[in-house]
PDB file of C-alpha atoms in Angstrom:
ATOM      1  CA  MET A   1      51.039-100.533 -27.162  1.00  0.00           C
ATOM      2  CA  GLY A   2      50.968-102.981 -30.052  1.00  0.00           C
ATOM      3  CA  LYS A   3      51.222-106.733 -30.000  1.00  0.00           C
ATOM      4  CA  ILE A   4      52.091-109.724 -32.100  1.00  0.00           C
ATOM      5  CA  VAL A   5      49.819-112.742 -32.304  1.00  0.00           C
ATOM      6  CA  PHE A   6      51.012-116.182 -33.360  1.00  0.00           C
ATOM      7  CA  LEU A   7      48.240-117.403 -35.659  1.00  0.00           C
ATOM      8  CA  GLY A   8      50.076-120.649 -36.297  1.00  0.00           C
ATOM      9  CA  THR A   9      53.332-122.126 -35.041  1.00  0.00           C
ATOM     10  CA  GLY A  10      53.518-125.535 -36.709  1.00  0.00           C
ATOM     11  CA  ALA A  11      55.305-127.170 -39.602  1.00  0.00           C
ATOM     12  CA  SER A  12      54.007-127.690 -43.140  1.00  0.00           C
ATOM     13  CA  GLY A  13      50.592-129.334 -42.956  1.00  0.00           C
ATOM     14  CA  GLY A  14      50.312-128.469 -39.276  1.00  0.00           C
ATOM     15  CA  THR A  15      51.743-130.266 -36.264  1.00  0.00           C
ATOM     16  CA  PRO A  16      49.379-132.700 -34.534  1.00  0.00           C
ATOM     17  CA  GLY A  17      49.048-132.876 -30.774  1.00  0.00           C
ATOM     18  CA  THR A  18      46.766-131.891 -27.937  1.00  0.00           C
ATOM     19  CA  GLY A  19      46.419-128.488 -26.288  1.00  0.00           C
ATOM     20  CA  LYS A  20      49.302-126.136 -27.079  1.00  0.00           C
ATOM     21  CA  SER A  21      51.078-128.925 -28.977  1.00  0.00           C
ATOM     22  CA  ASN A  22      48.402-128.829 -31.710  1.00  0.00           C
ATOM     23  CA  ARG A  23      49.702-126.297 -34.211  1.00  0.00           C
ATOM     24  CA  ARG A  24      48.544-124.888 -37.544  1.00  0.00           C
ATOM     25  CA  GLU A  25      50.976-123.770 -40.229  1.00  0.00           C
ATOM     26  CA  SER A  26      53.191-120.888 -39.129  1.00  0.00           C
ATOM     27  CA  SER A  27      51.904-117.334 -39.496  1.00  0.00           C
ATOM     28  CA  LEU A  28      52.169-114.144 -37.462  1.00  0.00           C
ATOM     29  CA  LEU A  29      50.109-110.975 -37.090  1.00  0.00           C
ATOM     30  CA  LEU A  30      51.720-107.728 -35.995  1.00  0.00           C
ATOM     31  CA  LYS A  31      48.891-105.583 -34.698  1.00  0.00           C
ATOM     32  CA  ASP A  32      49.661-101.900 -34.308  1.00  0.00           C
ATOM     33  CA  ARG A  33      48.197 -98.910 -36.148  1.00  0.00           C
ATOM     34  CA  LEU A  34      48.798-101.221 -39.086  1.00  0.00           C
ATOM     35  CA  SER A  35      47.901-104.897 -39.078  1.00  0.00           C
ATOM     36  CA  ILE A  36      50.770-106.704 -40.811  1.00  0.00           C
ATOM     37  CA  LEU A  37      50.351-110.393 -41.652  1.00  0.00           C
ATOM     38  CA  LEU A  38      53.401-112.580 -42.164  1.00  0.00           C
ATOM     39  CA  ASP A  39      52.554-115.495 -44.476  1.00  0.00           C
ATOM     40  CA  VAL A  40      49.143-116.676 -45.670  1.00  0.00           C
ATOM     41  CA  THR A  41      48.931-120.368 -44.840  1.00  0.00           C
ATOM     42  CA  ARG A  42      46.630-123.152 -45.977  1.00  0.00           C
ATOM     43  CA  HIS A  43      44.989-122.766 -42.550  1.00  0.00           C
ATOM     44  CA  PHE A  44      44.197-119.105 -43.214  1.00  0.00           C
ATOM     45  CA  SER A  45      40.401-119.464 -43.041  1.00  0.00           C
ATOM     46  CA  LYS A  46      40.628-120.699 -39.441  1.00  0.00           C
ATOM     47  CA  GLN A  47      43.433-118.334 -38.501  1.00  0.00           C
ATOM     48  CA  ALA A  48      41.467-115.372 -39.881  1.00  0.00           C
ATOM     49  CA  GLU A  49      38.649-115.894 -37.393  1.00  0.00           C
ATOM     50  CA  CYS A  50      40.513-113.632 -34.968  1.00  0.00           C
ATOM     51  CA  LEU A  51      41.428-110.993 -37.565  1.00  0.00           C
ATOM     52  CA  GLU A  52      39.654-107.662 -37.907  1.00  0.00           C
ATOM     53  CA  ARG A  53      41.644-106.347 -40.837  1.00  0.00           C
ATOM     54  CA  ILE A  54      44.843-106.817 -42.811  1.00  0.00           C
ATOM     55  CA  ASP A  55      46.695-103.726 -44.015  1.00  0.00           C
ATOM     56  CA  CYS A  56      49.631-105.482 -45.674  1.00  0.00           C
ATOM     57  CA  ILE A  57      51.257-108.882 -46.030  1.00  0.00           C
ATOM     58  CA  LEU A  58      54.882-110.029 -45.941  1.00  0.00           C
ATOM     59  CA  LEU A  59      55.662-113.429 -47.462  1.00  0.00           C
ATOM     60  CA  THR A  60      58.705-115.440 -46.461  1.00  0.00           C
ATOM     61  CA  HIS A  61      58.754-117.720 -49.523  1.00  0.00           C
ATOM     62  CA  GLY A  62      56.678-119.522 -52.126  1.00  0.00           C
ATOM     63  CA  HIS A  63      56.041-122.896 -50.489  1.00  0.00           C
ATOM     64  CA  ALA A  64      52.405-123.812 -49.898  1.00  0.00           C
ATOM     65  CA  ASP A  65      52.659-123.557 -46.120  1.00  0.00           C
ATOM     66  CA  ALA A  66      53.681-119.886 -46.501  1.00  0.00           C
ATOM     67  CA  CYS A  67      51.375-118.715 -49.305  1.00  0.00           C
ATOM     68  CA  GLY A  68      48.937-121.543 -49.996  1.00  0.00           C
ATOM     69  CA  GLY A  69      46.077-119.578 -48.443  1.00  0.00           C
ATOM     70  CA  ILE A  70      46.083-116.814 -51.057  1.00  0.00           C
ATOM     71  CA  GLY A  71      42.755-118.077 -52.433  1.00  0.00           C
ATOM     72  CA  GLN A  72      41.210-118.164 -48.957  1.00  0.00           C
ATOM     73  CA  LEU A  73      42.470-114.619 -48.428  1.00  0.00           C
ATOM     74  CA  ARG A  74      40.468-113.475 -51.450  1.00  0.00           C
ATOM     75  CA  THR A  75      37.273-114.959 -50.032  1.00  0.00           C
ATOM     76  CA  TRP A  76      37.907-113.344 -46.636  1.00  0.00           C
ATOM     77  CA  LEU A  77      38.609-109.901 -48.109  1.00  0.00           C
ATOM     78  CA  LYS A  78      35.572-110.047 -50.372  1.00  0.00           C
ATOM     79  CA  GLY A  79      33.430-110.991 -47.362  1.00  0.00           C
ATOM     80  CA  LYS A  80      34.583-107.821 -45.607  1.00  0.00           C
ATOM     81  CA  ASN A  81      34.235-105.667 -48.735  1.00  0.00           C
ATOM     82  CA  ALA A  82      37.891-104.847 -48.269  1.00  0.00           C
ATOM     83  CA  GLN A  83      40.181-103.402 -50.897  1.00  0.00           C
ATOM     84  CA  ALA A  84      43.101-105.274 -52.410  1.00  0.00           C
ATOM     85  CA  VAL A  85      45.897-105.681 -49.886  1.00  0.00           C
ATOM     86  CA  PRO A  86      49.586-104.863 -50.537  1.00  0.00           C
ATOM     87  CA  VAL A  87      51.742-108.025 -50.596  1.00  0.00           C
ATOM     88  CA  TYR A  88      55.531-107.719 -50.276  1.00  0.00           C
ATOM     89  CA  ALA A  89      57.600-110.660 -51.452  1.00  0.00           C
ATOM     90  CA  HIS A  90      60.639-111.760 -53.426  1.00  0.00           C
ATOM     91  CA  PRO A  91      60.016-111.468 -57.207  1.00  0.00           C
ATOM     92  CA  GLN A  92      60.339-115.237 -57.555  1.00  0.00           C
ATOM     93  CA  THR A  93      57.730-115.793 -54.843  1.00  0.00           C
ATOM     94  CA  ILE A  94      55.327-113.522 -56.711  1.00  0.00           C
ATOM     95  CA  GLU A  95      55.957-115.477 -59.908  1.00  0.00           C
ATOM     96  CA  VAL A  96      55.208-118.764 -58.129  1.00  0.00           C
ATOM     97  CA  ILE A  97      51.902-117.361 -56.861  1.00  0.00           C
ATOM     98  CA  ARG A  98      50.933-115.987 -60.268  1.00  0.00           C
ATOM     99  CA  ASN A  99      51.594-119.394 -61.823  1.00  0.00           C
ATOM    100  CA  LYS A 100      49.335-121.130 -59.281  1.00  0.00           C
ATOM    101  CA  HIS A 101      46.401-118.731 -58.976  1.00  0.00           C
ATOM    102  CA  LYS A 102      44.191-117.190 -61.652  1.00  0.00           C
ATOM    103  CA  LEU A 103      42.250-114.803 -59.424  1.00  0.00           C
ATOM    104  CA  LEU A 104      44.623-112.343 -57.783  1.00  0.00           C
ATOM    105  CA  ASP A 105      42.671-109.106 -57.958  1.00  0.00           C
ATOM    106  CA  HIS A 106      42.743-109.001 -54.148  1.00  0.00           C
ATOM    107  CA  CYS A 107      46.544-108.666 -54.039  1.00  0.00           C
ATOM    108  CA  ARG A 108      48.696-105.672 -54.948  1.00  0.00           C
ATOM    109  CA  PHE A 109      52.097-107.265 -55.306  1.00  0.00           C
ATOM    110  CA  HIS A 110      55.277-105.361 -54.501  1.00  0.00           C
ATOM    111  CA  ALA A 111      58.501-107.108 -55.457  1.00  0.00           C
ATOM    112  CA  ILE A 112      61.223-106.422 -52.920  1.00  0.00           C
ATOM    113  CA  ARG A 113      64.894-107.321 -53.032  1.00  0.00           C
ATOM    114  CA  GLU A 114      67.232-108.401 -50.266  1.00  0.00           C
ATOM    115  CA  GLY A 115      68.377-105.420 -48.217  1.00  0.00           C
ATOM    116  CA  GLN A 116      65.736-103.083 -49.615  1.00  0.00           C
ATOM    117  CA  THR A 117      63.860-101.171 -46.911  1.00  0.00           C
ATOM    118  CA  VAL A 118      60.276-100.055 -47.279  1.00  0.00           C
ATOM    119  CA  LYS A 119      58.357 -97.858 -44.869  1.00  0.00           C
ATOM    120  CA  LEU A 120      54.873 -98.948 -43.847  1.00  0.00           C
ATOM    121  CA  ASP A 121      53.335 -96.286 -41.617  1.00  0.00           C
ATOM    122  CA  SER A 122      56.061 -95.889 -38.959  1.00  0.00           C
ATOM    123  CA  TRP A 123      57.536 -99.353 -39.519  1.00  0.00           C
ATOM    124  CA  GLU A 124      60.709 -99.937 -41.521  1.00  0.00           C
ATOM    125  CA  ILE A 125      60.653-103.370 -43.150  1.00  0.00           C
ATOM    126  CA  THR A 126      63.780-105.077 -44.529  1.00  0.00           C
ATOM    127  CA  PRO A 127      64.232-108.627 -45.882  1.00  0.00           C
ATOM    128  CA  LEU A 128      67.309-110.864 -45.862  1.00  0.00           C
ATOM    129  CA  LEU A 129      67.744-113.953 -48.025  1.00  0.00           C
ATOM    130  CA  VAL A 130      68.337-117.017 -45.858  1.00  0.00           C
ATOM    131  CA  PRO A 131      69.083-120.640 -46.785  1.00  0.00           C
ATOM    132  CA  HIS A 132      65.997-122.860 -46.893  1.00  0.00           C
ATOM    133  CA  SER A 133      65.015-124.702 -50.073  1.00  0.00           C
ATOM    134  CA  ARG A 134      67.482-126.297 -52.480  1.00  0.00           C
ATOM    135  CA  ASP A 135      65.107-125.390 -55.303  1.00  0.00           C
ATOM    136  CA  PRO A 136      66.036-121.949 -56.735  1.00  0.00           C
ATOM    137  CA  ARG A 137      62.348-121.257 -57.416  1.00  0.00           C
ATOM    138  CA  PHE A 138      61.803-120.821 -53.678  1.00  0.00           C
ATOM    139  CA  PRO A 139      64.149-118.192 -52.201  1.00  0.00           C
ATOM    140  CA  ALA A 140      63.340-117.503 -48.559  1.00  0.00           C
ATOM    141  CA  PHE A 141      63.304-114.232 -46.653  1.00  0.00           C
ATOM    142  CA  ALA A 142      63.801-113.425 -43.015  1.00  0.00           C
ATOM    143  CA  TRP A 143      62.037-110.139 -42.227  1.00  0.00           C
ATOM    144  CA  LYS A 144      63.192-107.329 -39.944  1.00  0.00           C
ATOM    145  CA  LEU A 145      60.508-104.936 -38.681  1.00  0.00           C
ATOM    146  CA  ARG A 146      61.770-101.798 -36.957  1.00  0.00           C
ATOM    147  CA  LYS A 147      59.934 -99.090 -35.078  1.00  0.00           C
ATOM    148  CA  ASP A 148      60.443 -98.454 -31.362  1.00  0.00           C
ATOM    149  CA  GLU A 149      61.425-102.115 -31.130  1.00  0.00           C
ATOM    150  CA  THR A 150      63.119-104.386 -33.653  1.00  0.00           C
ATOM    151  CA  ILE A 151      61.525-107.727 -34.493  1.00  0.00           C
ATOM    152  CA  VAL A 152      63.129-110.385 -36.685  1.00  0.00           C
ATOM    153  CA  TYR A 153      60.952-113.146 -38.136  1.00  0.00           C
ATOM    154  CA  ALA A 154      62.784-116.140 -39.628  1.00  0.00           C
ATOM    155  CA  SER A 155      60.341-119.043 -39.656  1.00  0.00           C
ATOM    156  CA  ASP A 156      62.108-121.035 -42.397  1.00  0.00           C
ATOM    157  CA  ILE A 157      65.888-121.173 -42.288  1.00  0.00           C
ATOM    158  CA  ALA A 158      68.191-124.135 -42.842  1.00  0.00           C
ATOM    159  CA  GLU A 159      71.394-122.912 -41.222  1.00  0.00           C
ATOM    160  CA  LEU A 160      72.826-120.035 -39.253  1.00  0.00           C
ATOM    161  CA  THR A 161      75.015-117.724 -41.308  1.00  0.00           C
ATOM    162  CA  GLU A 162      77.154-114.747 -40.393  1.00  0.00           C
ATOM    163  CA  GLU A 163      74.871-112.558 -42.504  1.00  0.00           C
ATOM    164  CA  PHE A 164      71.847-113.709 -40.547  1.00  0.00           C
ATOM    165  CA  LYS A 165      73.643-113.194 -37.235  1.00  0.00           C
ATOM    166  CA  SER A 166      74.462-109.595 -38.211  1.00  0.00           C
ATOM    167  CA  PHE A 167      70.874-109.094 -39.368  1.00  0.00           C
ATOM    168  CA  CYS A 168      69.601-110.154 -35.915  1.00  0.00           C
ATOM    169  CA  GLN A 169      72.058-108.147 -33.813  1.00  0.00           C
ATOM    170  CA  GLY A 170      70.229-105.772 -31.482  1.00  0.00           C
ATOM    171  CA  ALA A 171      66.775-107.212 -32.139  1.00  0.00           C
ATOM    172  CA  ASN A 172      64.433-106.956 -29.157  1.00  0.00           C
ATOM    173  CA  LEU A 173      62.599-110.055 -30.317  1.00  0.00           C
ATOM    174  CA  LEU A 174      63.886-112.873 -32.528  1.00  0.00           C
ATOM    175  CA  ILE A 175      61.294-115.326 -33.855  1.00  0.00           C
ATOM    176  CA  ILE A 176      63.126-118.240 -35.388  1.00  0.00           C
ATOM    177  CA  ASP A 177      62.744-121.652 -36.969  1.00  0.00           C
ATOM    178  CA  GLY A 178      62.261-124.370 -34.346  1.00  0.00           C
ATOM    179  CA  ALA A 179      61.323-127.153 -36.733  1.00  0.00           C
ATOM    180  CA  THR A 180      63.276-130.147 -35.500  1.00  0.00           C
ATOM    181  CA  TRP A 181      64.359-131.549 -32.163  1.00  0.00           C
ATOM    182  CA  ARG A 182      67.191-134.082 -31.922  1.00  0.00           C
ATOM    183  CA  ARG A 183      67.047-134.706 -35.652  1.00  0.00           C
ATOM    184  CA  LYS A 184      68.006-132.720 -38.745  1.00  0.00           C
ATOM    185  CA  ILE A 185      66.360-132.075 -42.085  1.00  0.00           C
ATOM    186  CA  PHE A 186      68.144-130.072 -44.754  1.00  0.00           C
ATOM    187  CA  SER A 187      65.660-127.192 -44.913  1.00  0.00           C
ATOM    188  CA  HIS A 188      65.319-126.242 -41.234  1.00  0.00           C
ATOM    189  CA  LEU A 189      67.275-125.660 -38.050  1.00  0.00           C
ATOM    190  CA  ARG A 190      67.797-128.296 -35.396  1.00  0.00           C
ATOM    191  CA  VAL A 191      66.823-126.706 -32.075  1.00  0.00           C
ATOM    192  CA  ASP A 192      69.060-128.670 -29.696  1.00  0.00           C
ATOM    193  CA  ARG A 193      72.095-128.047 -31.900  1.00  0.00           C
ATOM    194  CA  ASP A 194      71.481-124.487 -33.145  1.00  0.00           C
ATOM    195  CA  LEU A 195      69.739-122.722 -30.245  1.00  0.00           C
ATOM    196  CA  PRO A 196      72.882-122.697 -28.029  1.00  0.00           C
ATOM    197  CA  GLN A 197      74.622-120.629 -30.725  1.00  0.00           C
ATOM    198  CA  VAL A 198      71.667-118.279 -31.185  1.00  0.00           C
ATOM    199  CA  CYS A 199      71.565-117.785 -27.423  1.00  0.00           C
ATOM    200  CA  THR A 200      75.029-116.161 -27.569  1.00  0.00           C
ATOM    201  CA  TRP A 201      73.817-113.494 -29.986  1.00  0.00           C
ATOM    202  CA  LYS A 202      73.061-109.947 -28.852  1.00  0.00           C
ATOM    203  CA  THR A 203      69.286-110.155 -29.049  1.00  0.00           C
ATOM    204  CA  GLY A 204      66.417-109.971 -26.617  1.00  0.00           C
ATOM    205  CA  LYS A 205      63.773-112.650 -26.231  1.00  0.00           C
ATOM    206  CA  ILE A 206      63.873-115.651 -28.584  1.00  0.00           C
ATOM    207  CA  ILE A 207      60.657-117.391 -29.612  1.00  0.00           C
ATOM    208  CA  LEU A 208      60.613-120.616 -31.618  1.00  0.00           C
ATOM    209  CA  THR A 209      58.008-121.203 -34.312  1.00  0.00           C
ATOM    210  CA  GLN A 210      57.581-123.666 -37.226  1.00  0.00           C
ATOM    211  CA  ILE A 211      57.672-126.398 -34.568  1.00  0.00           C
ATOM    212  CA  GLY A 212      57.523-129.877 -36.062  1.00  0.00           C
ATOM    213  CA  ARG A 213      56.547-133.396 -35.136  1.00  0.00           C
ATOM    214  CA  SER A 214      59.872-134.258 -33.495  1.00  0.00           C
ATOM    215  CA  ALA A 215      59.244-131.807 -30.637  1.00  0.00           C
ATOM    216  CA  PRO A 216      57.970-133.238 -27.331  1.00  0.00           C
ATOM    217  CA  PRO A 217      54.672-131.997 -25.804  1.00  0.00           C
ATOM    218  CA  HIS A 218      54.634-128.233 -25.330  1.00  0.00           C
ATOM    219  CA  GLU A 219      55.183-128.176 -21.554  1.00  0.00           C
ATOM    220  CA  VAL A 220      58.104-130.597 -21.804  1.00  0.00           C
ATOM    221  CA  PHE A 221      59.518-128.704 -24.780  1.00  0.00           C
ATOM    222  CA  THR A 222      59.301-125.412 -22.863  1.00  0.00           C
ATOM    223  CA  ASN A 223      61.382-126.828 -20.018  1.00  0.00           C
ATOM    224  CA  GLU A 224      63.928-128.309 -22.427  1.00  0.00           C
ATOM    225  CA  ILE A 225      64.302-124.987 -24.245  1.00  0.00           C
ATOM    226  CA  ARG A 226      64.751-123.013 -21.012  1.00  0.00           C
ATOM    227  CA  THR A 227      67.549-125.386 -20.032  1.00  0.00           C
ATOM    228  CA  ILE A 228      69.353-124.584 -23.283  1.00  0.00           C
ATOM    229  CA  CYS A 229      68.602-120.838 -23.338  1.00  0.00           C
ATOM    230  CA  PRO A 230      66.812-119.096 -20.440  1.00  0.00           C
ATOM    231  CA  ARG A 231      65.463-116.286 -22.640  1.00  0.00           C
ATOM    232  CA  ALA A 232      64.006-118.640 -25.263  1.00  0.00           C
ATOM    233  CA  VAL A 233      60.534-120.195 -25.381  1.00  0.00           C
ATOM    234  CA  PRO A 234      58.569-122.227 -27.919  1.00  0.00           C
ATOM    235  CA  ALA A 235      55.488-120.488 -29.279  1.00  0.00           C
ATOM    236  CA  TYR A 236      52.008-121.962 -29.478  1.00  0.00           C
ATOM    237  CA  ASP A 237      48.978-120.992 -31.540  1.00  0.00           C
ATOM    238  CA  GLY A 238      47.323-117.942 -30.011  1.00  0.00           C
ATOM    239  CA  LEU A 239      50.385-116.753 -28.079  1.00  0.00           C
ATOM    240  CA  GLU A 240      50.437-112.952 -27.775  1.00  0.00           C
ATOM    241  CA  GLN A 241      53.468-110.801 -27.154  1.00  0.00           C
ATOM    242  CA  HIS A 242      53.128-107.092 -26.381  1.00  0.00           C
ATOM    243  CA  ILE A 243      55.509-104.674 -28.058  1.00  0.00           C
ATOM    244  CA  THR A 244      56.321-101.024 -27.479  1.00  0.00           C
ATOM    245  CA  SER A 245      55.157 -98.944 -30.412  1.00  0.00           C
TER     246      SER A 245
END
């Protein structure tokens, strides 16, 4: 049995608080026969303390909170005498990284287009473009990972679209943007407004990540979310979820 580990569940720069409300930038590890890392944040050095290995990386987009830890990744890999790791991302995301970093010998970049499926061990991985940034340099992906279970990871999404709804249909686990509570910013979902709609979709468990400063303390937020959608919960750093694989 595999598992997913939430290495970080906060907004850009991290979300301050105490206990489970104190969150680093959002990142996820899928730990199976492969160890698949989703996003390399500016908090990577701390998040990597619980990592044994990384077999491949999926990047959602080119903002610093999603790929700003690429330099720290190099140091970590060199410390383990590890080989360069495959990194799957939108071509524009790869270009952004190449423009920011001189030393990238630790990454083997694979440009992937929307709807293209790649097979990693027994996992089928497919990205979907989702609305996030208004800047065309930063297209954003939601990722679908399929094996015995289907997992959708959409940490940065500005609005719910019919394409995204179809992409999520039948997922056993939907991990979705939970950035704002009772307020709206253009680049992220508003939980109290958007979660009721997501709750009508044909998916299994819903876990919120990318949780921002407008959210109440974790325990209060958990109760509020359950009131809106009984199968939804907010994540916290270190949360583990077992998956069938």
